[in-house]
Amino acid sequence: MADGDGLAREHRRYLWGLCYRLTGSAADADDLVQETLLRAIERPPARTDEPVRPWLTRVAVNLGIDRLRARRRRAYDGPWLPSPVETDGDGVLEIGIEPVETEGRYDLLESVSMAFLVALEALTPRQRAIVLLCDVFDWSVKEAADALGMTETAVKTMHHRARRALSAYESSRTRRTPELVEKTREALGRFLMALGTTDGKALESMLDAEVRHLSDGGGEFFAARLPILGRDRVGRLFVGLGKRHNMGAQFAFRMVNGMPAVVLEHAPGRKLAPRSVLQCEIGEDGSIRAIYWVLATKKLSAVGPVVS
């Protein structure tokens, strides 16, 4: 067994990426990595002749399941969104991707997208762990069963139910390509321009008829407490916000969770977040079909401020 520093150097990035995908929270991922590494030092595995990473994965996943269960027992004010994580062009350094491609159903970059992490919220903690282990990290059913203390039959049954719960995501799934990244960046730019000029017609023309908007203020700032659905309702919401507030006082385009996003900053106001991250998801026709807006301060620890 390597010492604590050696374990951290070799496995921290991988463990952080695993725990972030499992919880959707950068802060929780930080905590879980520390707990896992501490467990390895204080109560190391009995077998020292086997690779340690599978053991670390089992510990981290089970700690993460406990963290998810505890979180879901607490009431949350409005929709829960993942905490955004800034990434470079391919996200390798920040979100623990090694390598970018696996043989899994979902590649490692797709598995940190806002759309995928939001879809995972429909699953139970164990279902979520099984999907990540089997469909992202390409573990076998037996390996997942051993990690979770389940029978292979139980894993297969739970995996089937999780796949069924993800059917809506699957039906609208869009593969990340350089063209999609550029189109998303362009859509965000047009959206901000229309928002700044409160041009309702221009704004609505960019939205898919079935667009949905999710905003997470964490009870700290103004945010819709329910998802807003449909072009008319979402359009009216943002036109109203644009008229009441200078939405784009300062902004910067960033790569967040592998896709373009905008970091917004404006003068603090009553229940108005001074900093937030807005990201959109577009369909094949280029229309915006989902808008994710994260305002809660505790969710923004992995996103830097706008530089004047």
Tab-separated table of C-alpha atoms in Angstrom, residues 13 15-16 60 62 80 126 137 166 169 177 181 214 226 231 234 236 254 271:
chain	number	residue	atom	x	y	z
A	13	ARG	CA	-8.203	13.035	-9.840
A	15	LEU	CA	-11.726	9.595	-7.370
A	16	TRP	CA	-12.843	13.218	-7.636
A	60	ALA	CA	-15.909	6.025	-2.579
A	62	ASN	CA	-20.579	3.465	-0.985
A	80	TRP	CA	-31.693	20.857	-7.593
A	126	ARG	CA	-27.902	2.715	-5.934
A	137	PHE	CA	-16.674	3.258	-16.182
A	166	LEU	CA	-33.328	7.363	-18.352
A	169	TYR	CA	-32.723	11.392	-21.759
A	177	THR	CA	-19.088	17.306	-31.309
A	181	VAL	CA	-20.013	23.124	-29.055
A	214	LEU	CA	-34.450	24.960	-14.380
A	226	LEU	CA	-40.633	24.727	-10.246
A	231	ARG	CA	-41.621	28.631	-25.239
A	234	VAL	CA	-39.837	30.644	-20.586
A	236	ARG	CA	-41.931	35.736	-20.676
A	254	ARG	CA	-16.530	29.691	-20.175
A	271	LYS	CA	-32.507	38.317	-3.515
